[in-house]
PDB file of C-alpha atoms in Angstrom:
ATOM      1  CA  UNK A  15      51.242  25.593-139.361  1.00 63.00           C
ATOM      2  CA  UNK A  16      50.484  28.328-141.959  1.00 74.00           C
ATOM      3  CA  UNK A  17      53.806  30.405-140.626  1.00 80.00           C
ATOM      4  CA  UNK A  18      55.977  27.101-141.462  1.00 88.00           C
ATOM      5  CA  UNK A  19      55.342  26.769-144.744  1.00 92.00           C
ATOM      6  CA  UNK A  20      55.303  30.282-145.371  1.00 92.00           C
ATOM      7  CA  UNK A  21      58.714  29.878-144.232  1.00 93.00           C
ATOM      8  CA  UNK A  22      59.352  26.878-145.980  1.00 94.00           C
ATOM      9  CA  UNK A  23      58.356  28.683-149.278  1.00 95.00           C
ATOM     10  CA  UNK A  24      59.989  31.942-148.614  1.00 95.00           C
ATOM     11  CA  UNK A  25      63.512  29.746-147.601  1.00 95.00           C
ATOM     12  CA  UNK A  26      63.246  27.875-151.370  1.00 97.00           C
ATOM     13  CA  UNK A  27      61.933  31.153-153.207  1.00 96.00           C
ATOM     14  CA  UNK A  28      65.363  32.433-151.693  1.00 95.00           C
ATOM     15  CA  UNK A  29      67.518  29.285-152.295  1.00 96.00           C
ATOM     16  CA  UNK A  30      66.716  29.211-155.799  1.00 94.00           C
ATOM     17  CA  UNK A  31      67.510  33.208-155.963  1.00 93.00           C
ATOM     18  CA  UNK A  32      71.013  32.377-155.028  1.00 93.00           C
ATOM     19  CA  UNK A  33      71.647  29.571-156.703  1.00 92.00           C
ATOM     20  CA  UNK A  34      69.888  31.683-160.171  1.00 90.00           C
ATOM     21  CA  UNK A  35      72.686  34.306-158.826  1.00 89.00           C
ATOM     22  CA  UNK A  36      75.442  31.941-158.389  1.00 83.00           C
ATOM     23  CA  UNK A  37      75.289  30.229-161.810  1.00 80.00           C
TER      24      UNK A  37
END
């Protein structure tokens, strides 16, 4: 369960990088 949503996290930390990037 821990791994998930350390995975979760590190997919939005990196979504939000891009999208930062994008604009």
């Amino acid at each position: 369960m821990c791994f998930v949503s350390f995975a979760v996290i590190r997919f939005s930390a990196f979504s939000l990088l891009i999208s930062f990037c994008s604009r």
